[in-house]
mmCIF file of N, CA and C in Angstrom:
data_model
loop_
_atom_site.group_PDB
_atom_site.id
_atom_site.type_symbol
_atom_site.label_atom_id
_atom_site.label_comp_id
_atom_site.label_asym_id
_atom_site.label_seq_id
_atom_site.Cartn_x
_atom_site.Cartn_y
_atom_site.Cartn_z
ATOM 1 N N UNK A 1009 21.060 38.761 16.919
ATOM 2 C CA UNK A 1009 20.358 39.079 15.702
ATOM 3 C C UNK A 1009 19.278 38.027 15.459
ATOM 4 N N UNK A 1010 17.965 38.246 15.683
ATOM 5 C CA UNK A 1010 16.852 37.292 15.068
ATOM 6 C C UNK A 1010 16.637 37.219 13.603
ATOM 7 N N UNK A 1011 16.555 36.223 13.594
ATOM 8 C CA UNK A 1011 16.455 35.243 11.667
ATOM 9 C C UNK A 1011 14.916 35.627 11.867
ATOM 10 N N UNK A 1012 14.880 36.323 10.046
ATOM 11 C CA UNK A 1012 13.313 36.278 9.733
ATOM 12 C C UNK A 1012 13.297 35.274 9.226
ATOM 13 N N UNK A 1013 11.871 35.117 9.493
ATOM 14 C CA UNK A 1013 11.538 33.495 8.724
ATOM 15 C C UNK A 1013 10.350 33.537 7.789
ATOM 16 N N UNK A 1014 10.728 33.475 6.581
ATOM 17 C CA UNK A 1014 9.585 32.850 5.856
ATOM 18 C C UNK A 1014 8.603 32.252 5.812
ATOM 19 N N UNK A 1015 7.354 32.187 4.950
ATOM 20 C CA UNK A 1015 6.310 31.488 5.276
ATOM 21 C C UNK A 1015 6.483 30.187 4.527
ATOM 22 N N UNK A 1016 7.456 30.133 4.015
ATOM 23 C CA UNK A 1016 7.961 28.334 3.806
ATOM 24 C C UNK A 1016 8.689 27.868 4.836
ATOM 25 N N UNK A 1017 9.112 28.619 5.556
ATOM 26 C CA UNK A 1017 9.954 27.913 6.980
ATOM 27 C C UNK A 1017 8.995 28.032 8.196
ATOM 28 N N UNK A 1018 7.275 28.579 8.067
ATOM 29 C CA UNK A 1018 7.162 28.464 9.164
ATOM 30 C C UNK A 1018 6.209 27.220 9.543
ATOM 31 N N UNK A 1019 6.185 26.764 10.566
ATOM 32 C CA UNK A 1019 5.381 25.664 11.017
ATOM 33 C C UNK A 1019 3.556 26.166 10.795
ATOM 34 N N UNK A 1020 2.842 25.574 10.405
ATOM 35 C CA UNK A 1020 1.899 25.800 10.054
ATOM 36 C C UNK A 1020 1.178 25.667 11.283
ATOM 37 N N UNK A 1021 -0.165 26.082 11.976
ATOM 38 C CA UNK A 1021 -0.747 25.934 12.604
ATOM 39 C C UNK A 1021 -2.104 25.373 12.446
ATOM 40 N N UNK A 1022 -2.507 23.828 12.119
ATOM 41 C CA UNK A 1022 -3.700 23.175 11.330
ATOM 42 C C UNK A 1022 -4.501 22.816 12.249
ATOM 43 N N UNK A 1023 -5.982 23.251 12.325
ATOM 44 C CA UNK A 1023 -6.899 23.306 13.194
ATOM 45 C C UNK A 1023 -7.991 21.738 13.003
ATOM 46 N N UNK A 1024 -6.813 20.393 13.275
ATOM 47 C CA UNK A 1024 -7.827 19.490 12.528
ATOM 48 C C UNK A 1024 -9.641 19.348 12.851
ATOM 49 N N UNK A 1025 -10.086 19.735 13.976
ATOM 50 C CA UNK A 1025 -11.471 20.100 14.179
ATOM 51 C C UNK A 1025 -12.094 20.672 13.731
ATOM 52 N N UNK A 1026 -11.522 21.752 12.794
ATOM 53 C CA UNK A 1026 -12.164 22.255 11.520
ATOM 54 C C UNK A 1026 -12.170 21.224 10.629
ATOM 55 N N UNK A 1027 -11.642 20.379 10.713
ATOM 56 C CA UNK A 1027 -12.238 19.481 9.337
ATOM 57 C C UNK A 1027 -13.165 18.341 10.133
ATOM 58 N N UNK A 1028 -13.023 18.075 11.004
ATOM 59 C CA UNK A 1028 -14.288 17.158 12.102
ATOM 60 C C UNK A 1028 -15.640 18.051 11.441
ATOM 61 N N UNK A 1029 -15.712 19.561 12.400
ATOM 62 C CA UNK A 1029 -16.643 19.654 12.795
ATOM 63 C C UNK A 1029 -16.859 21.182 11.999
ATOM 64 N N UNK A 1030 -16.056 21.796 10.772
ATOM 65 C CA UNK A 1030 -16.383 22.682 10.157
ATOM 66 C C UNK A 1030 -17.228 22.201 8.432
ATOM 67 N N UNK A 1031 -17.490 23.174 7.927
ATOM 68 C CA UNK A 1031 -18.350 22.807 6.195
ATOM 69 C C UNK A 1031 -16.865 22.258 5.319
ATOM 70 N N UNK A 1032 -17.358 22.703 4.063
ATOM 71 C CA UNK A 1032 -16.623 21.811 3.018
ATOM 72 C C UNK A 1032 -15.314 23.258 3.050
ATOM 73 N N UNK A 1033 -15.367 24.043 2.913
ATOM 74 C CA UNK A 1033 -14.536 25.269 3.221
ATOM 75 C C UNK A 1033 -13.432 25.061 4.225
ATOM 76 N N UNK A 1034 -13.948 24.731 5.492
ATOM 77 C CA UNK A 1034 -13.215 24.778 5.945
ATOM 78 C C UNK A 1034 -12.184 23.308 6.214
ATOM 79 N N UNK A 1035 -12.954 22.222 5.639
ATOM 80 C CA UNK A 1035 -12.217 20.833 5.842
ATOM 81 C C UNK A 1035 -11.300 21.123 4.193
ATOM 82 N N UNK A 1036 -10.886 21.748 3.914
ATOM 83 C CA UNK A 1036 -10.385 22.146 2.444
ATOM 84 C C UNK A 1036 -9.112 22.964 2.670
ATOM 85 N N UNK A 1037 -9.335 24.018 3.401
ATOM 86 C CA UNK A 1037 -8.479 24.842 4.448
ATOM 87 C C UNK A 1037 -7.489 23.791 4.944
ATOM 88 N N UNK A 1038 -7.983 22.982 6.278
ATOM 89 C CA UNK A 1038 -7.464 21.870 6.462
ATOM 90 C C UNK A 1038 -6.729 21.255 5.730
ATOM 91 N N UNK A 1039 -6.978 20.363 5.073
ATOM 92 C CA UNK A 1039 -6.179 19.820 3.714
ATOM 93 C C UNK A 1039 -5.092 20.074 3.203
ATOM 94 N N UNK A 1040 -5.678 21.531 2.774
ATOM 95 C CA UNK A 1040 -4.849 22.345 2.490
ATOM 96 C C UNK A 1040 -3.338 22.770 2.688
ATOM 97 N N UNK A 1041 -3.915 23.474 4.275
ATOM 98 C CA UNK A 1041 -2.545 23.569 5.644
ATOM 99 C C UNK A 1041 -1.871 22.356 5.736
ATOM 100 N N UNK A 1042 -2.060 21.096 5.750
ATOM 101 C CA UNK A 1042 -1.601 19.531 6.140
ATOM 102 C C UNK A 1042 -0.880 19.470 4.431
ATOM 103 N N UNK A 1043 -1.064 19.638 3.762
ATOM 104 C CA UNK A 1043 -0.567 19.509 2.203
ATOM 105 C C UNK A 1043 0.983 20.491 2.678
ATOM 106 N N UNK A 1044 0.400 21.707 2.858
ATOM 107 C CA UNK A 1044 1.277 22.704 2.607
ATOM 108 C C UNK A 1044 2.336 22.830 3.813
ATOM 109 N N UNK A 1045 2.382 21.878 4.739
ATOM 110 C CA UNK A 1045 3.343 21.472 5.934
ATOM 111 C C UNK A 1045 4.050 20.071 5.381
ATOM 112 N N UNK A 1046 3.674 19.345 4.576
ATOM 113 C CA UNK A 1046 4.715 18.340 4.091
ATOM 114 C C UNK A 1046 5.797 18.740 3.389
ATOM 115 N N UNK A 1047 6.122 19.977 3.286
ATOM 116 C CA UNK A 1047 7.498 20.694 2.663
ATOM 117 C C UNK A 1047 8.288 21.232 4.114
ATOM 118 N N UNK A 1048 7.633 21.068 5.231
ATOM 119 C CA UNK A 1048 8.827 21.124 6.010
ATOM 120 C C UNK A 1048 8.540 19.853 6.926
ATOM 121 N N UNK A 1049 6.948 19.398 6.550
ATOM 122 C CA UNK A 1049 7.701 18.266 7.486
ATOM 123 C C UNK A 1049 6.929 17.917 9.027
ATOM 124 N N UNK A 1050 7.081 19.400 9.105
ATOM 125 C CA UNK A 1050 6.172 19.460 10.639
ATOM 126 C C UNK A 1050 5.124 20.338 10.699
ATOM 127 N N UNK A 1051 3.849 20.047 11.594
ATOM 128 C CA UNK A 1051 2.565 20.512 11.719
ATOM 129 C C UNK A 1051 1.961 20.912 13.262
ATOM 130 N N UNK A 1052 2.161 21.903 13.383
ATOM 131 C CA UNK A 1052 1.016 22.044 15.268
ATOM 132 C C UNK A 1052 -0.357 21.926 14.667
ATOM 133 N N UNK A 1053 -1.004 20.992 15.702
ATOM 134 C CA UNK A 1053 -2.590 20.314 15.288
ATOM 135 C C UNK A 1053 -2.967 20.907 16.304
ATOM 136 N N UNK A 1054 -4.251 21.083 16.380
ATOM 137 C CA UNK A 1054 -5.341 21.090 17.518
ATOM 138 C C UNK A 1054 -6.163 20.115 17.291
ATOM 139 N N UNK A 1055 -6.852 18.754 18.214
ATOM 140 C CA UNK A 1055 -7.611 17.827 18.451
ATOM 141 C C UNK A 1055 -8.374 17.770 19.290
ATOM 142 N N UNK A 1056 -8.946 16.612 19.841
ATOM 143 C CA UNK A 1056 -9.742 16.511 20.902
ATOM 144 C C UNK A 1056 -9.255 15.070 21.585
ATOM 145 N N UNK A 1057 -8.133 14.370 21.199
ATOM 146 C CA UNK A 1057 -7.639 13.128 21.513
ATOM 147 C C UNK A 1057 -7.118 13.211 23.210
ATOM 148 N N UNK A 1058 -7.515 13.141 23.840
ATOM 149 C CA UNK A 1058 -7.494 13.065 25.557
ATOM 150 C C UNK A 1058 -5.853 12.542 25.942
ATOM 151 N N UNK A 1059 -5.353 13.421 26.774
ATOM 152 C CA UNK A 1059 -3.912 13.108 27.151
ATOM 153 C C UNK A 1059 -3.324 11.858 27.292
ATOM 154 N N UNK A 1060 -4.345 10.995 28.099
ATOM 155 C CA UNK A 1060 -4.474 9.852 28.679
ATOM 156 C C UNK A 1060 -3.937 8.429 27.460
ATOM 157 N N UNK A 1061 -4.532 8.966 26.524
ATOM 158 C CA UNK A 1061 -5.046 7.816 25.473
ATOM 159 C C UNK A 1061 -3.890 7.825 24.851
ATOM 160 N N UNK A 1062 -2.970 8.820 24.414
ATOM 161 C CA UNK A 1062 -1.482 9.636 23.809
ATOM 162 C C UNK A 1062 -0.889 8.997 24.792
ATOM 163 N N UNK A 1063 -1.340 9.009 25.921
ATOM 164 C CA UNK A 1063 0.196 8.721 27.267
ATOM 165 C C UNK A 1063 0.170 6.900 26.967
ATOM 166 N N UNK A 1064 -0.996 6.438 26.672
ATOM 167 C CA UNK A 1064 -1.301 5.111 26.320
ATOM 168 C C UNK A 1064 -0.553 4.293 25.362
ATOM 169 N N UNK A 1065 -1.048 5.225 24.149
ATOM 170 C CA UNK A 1065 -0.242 5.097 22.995
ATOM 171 C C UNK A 1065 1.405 5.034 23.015
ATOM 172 N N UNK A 1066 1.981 5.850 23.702
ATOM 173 C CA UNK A 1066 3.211 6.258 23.532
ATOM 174 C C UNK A 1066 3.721 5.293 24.578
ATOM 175 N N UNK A 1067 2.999 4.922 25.535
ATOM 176 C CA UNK A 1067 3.561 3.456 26.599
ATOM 177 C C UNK A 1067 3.260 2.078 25.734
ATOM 178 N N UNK A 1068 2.469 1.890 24.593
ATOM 179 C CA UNK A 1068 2.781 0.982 23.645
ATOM 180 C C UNK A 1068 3.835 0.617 22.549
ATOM 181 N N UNK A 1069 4.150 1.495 22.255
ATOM 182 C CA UNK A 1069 5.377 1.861 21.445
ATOM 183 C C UNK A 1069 6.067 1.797 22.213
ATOM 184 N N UNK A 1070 7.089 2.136 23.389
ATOM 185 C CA UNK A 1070 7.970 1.964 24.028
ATOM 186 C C UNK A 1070 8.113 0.220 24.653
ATOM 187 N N UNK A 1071 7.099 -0.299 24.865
ATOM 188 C CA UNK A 1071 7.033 -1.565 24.904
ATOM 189 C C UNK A 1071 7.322 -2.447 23.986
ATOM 190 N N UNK A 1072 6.814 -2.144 22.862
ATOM 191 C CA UNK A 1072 6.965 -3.074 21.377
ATOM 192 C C UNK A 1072 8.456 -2.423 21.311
ATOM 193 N N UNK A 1073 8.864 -1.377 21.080
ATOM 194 C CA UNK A 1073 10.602 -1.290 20.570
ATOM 195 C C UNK A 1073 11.504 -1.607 21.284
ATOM 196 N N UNK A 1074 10.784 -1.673 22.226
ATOM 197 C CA UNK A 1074 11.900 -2.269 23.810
ATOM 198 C C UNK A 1074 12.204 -4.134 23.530
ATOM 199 N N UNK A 1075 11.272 -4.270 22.797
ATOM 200 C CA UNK A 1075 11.285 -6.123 22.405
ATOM 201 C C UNK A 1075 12.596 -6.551 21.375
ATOM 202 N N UNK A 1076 13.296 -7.723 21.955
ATOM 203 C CA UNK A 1076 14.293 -8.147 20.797
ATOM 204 C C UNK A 1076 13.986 -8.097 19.423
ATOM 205 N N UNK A 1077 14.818 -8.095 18.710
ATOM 206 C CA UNK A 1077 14.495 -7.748 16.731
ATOM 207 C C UNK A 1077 13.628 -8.919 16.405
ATOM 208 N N UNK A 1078 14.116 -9.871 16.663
ATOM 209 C CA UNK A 1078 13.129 -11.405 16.521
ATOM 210 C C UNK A 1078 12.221 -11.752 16.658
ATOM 211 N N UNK A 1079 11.474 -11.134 18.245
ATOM 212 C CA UNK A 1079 10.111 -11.070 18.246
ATOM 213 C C UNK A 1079 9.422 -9.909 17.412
ATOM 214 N N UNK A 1080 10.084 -8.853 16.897
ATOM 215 C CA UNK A 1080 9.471 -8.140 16.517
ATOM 216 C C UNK A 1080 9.015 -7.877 15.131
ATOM 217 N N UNK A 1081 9.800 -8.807 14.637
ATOM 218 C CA UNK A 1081 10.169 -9.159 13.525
ATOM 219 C C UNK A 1081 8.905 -10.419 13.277
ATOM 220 N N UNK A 1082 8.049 -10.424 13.546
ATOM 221 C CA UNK A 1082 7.433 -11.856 13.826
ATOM 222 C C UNK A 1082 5.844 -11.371 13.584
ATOM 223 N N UNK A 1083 5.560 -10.122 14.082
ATOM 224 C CA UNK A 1083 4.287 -9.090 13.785
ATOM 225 C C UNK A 1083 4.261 -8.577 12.105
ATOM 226 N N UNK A 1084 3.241 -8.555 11.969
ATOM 227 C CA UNK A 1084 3.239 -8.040 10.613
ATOM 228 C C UNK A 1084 1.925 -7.159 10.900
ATOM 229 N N UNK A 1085 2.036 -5.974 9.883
ATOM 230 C CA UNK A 1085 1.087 -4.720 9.816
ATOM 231 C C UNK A 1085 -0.001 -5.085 8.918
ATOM 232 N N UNK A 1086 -1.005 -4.869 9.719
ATOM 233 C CA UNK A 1086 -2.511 -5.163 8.767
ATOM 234 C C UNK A 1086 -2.236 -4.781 7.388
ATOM 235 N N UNK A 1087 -2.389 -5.068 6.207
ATOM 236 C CA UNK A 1087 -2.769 -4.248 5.162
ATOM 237 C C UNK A 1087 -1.067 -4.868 4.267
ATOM 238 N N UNK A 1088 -0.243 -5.091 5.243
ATOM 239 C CA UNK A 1088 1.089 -5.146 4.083
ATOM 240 C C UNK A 1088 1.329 -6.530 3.940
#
């Protein structure tokens, strides 16, 4: 038996390049969709951020959490 799903249960599909590279309409839209996905939480994006740079990213983070609590504990975040 397949579960219908609501349009509060469904994952939104947010086109962030419409807000790059669309008018005030459509970066509003945007907004919008990204507003209206913080009630579940999760969002499918479309970007232009290159695999490479993500595979980068995500081999930085695994490095820094891989570090004892002590050293890590020792960094502090711009701004806090």
């Amino acid at each position: 038996m397949r579960r219908s799903v609501s349009t509060s249960d469904a994952i939104l599909d947010v086109d962030l390049l419409a807000f790059e590279r669309g008018d005030a309409a459509a970066r509003r839209a945007v907004v919008d969709g990204v507003r209206t996905s913080l009630a579940t939480g999760f969002v499918y994006t479309s970007h232009d951020v290159g695999e490479g740079l993500i595979d980068d990213a995500y081999g930085m983070l695994a490095e820094f959490f891989s570090r004892p609590v002590e050293e890590k504990l020792t960094f502090v975040a711009p701004g806090s």
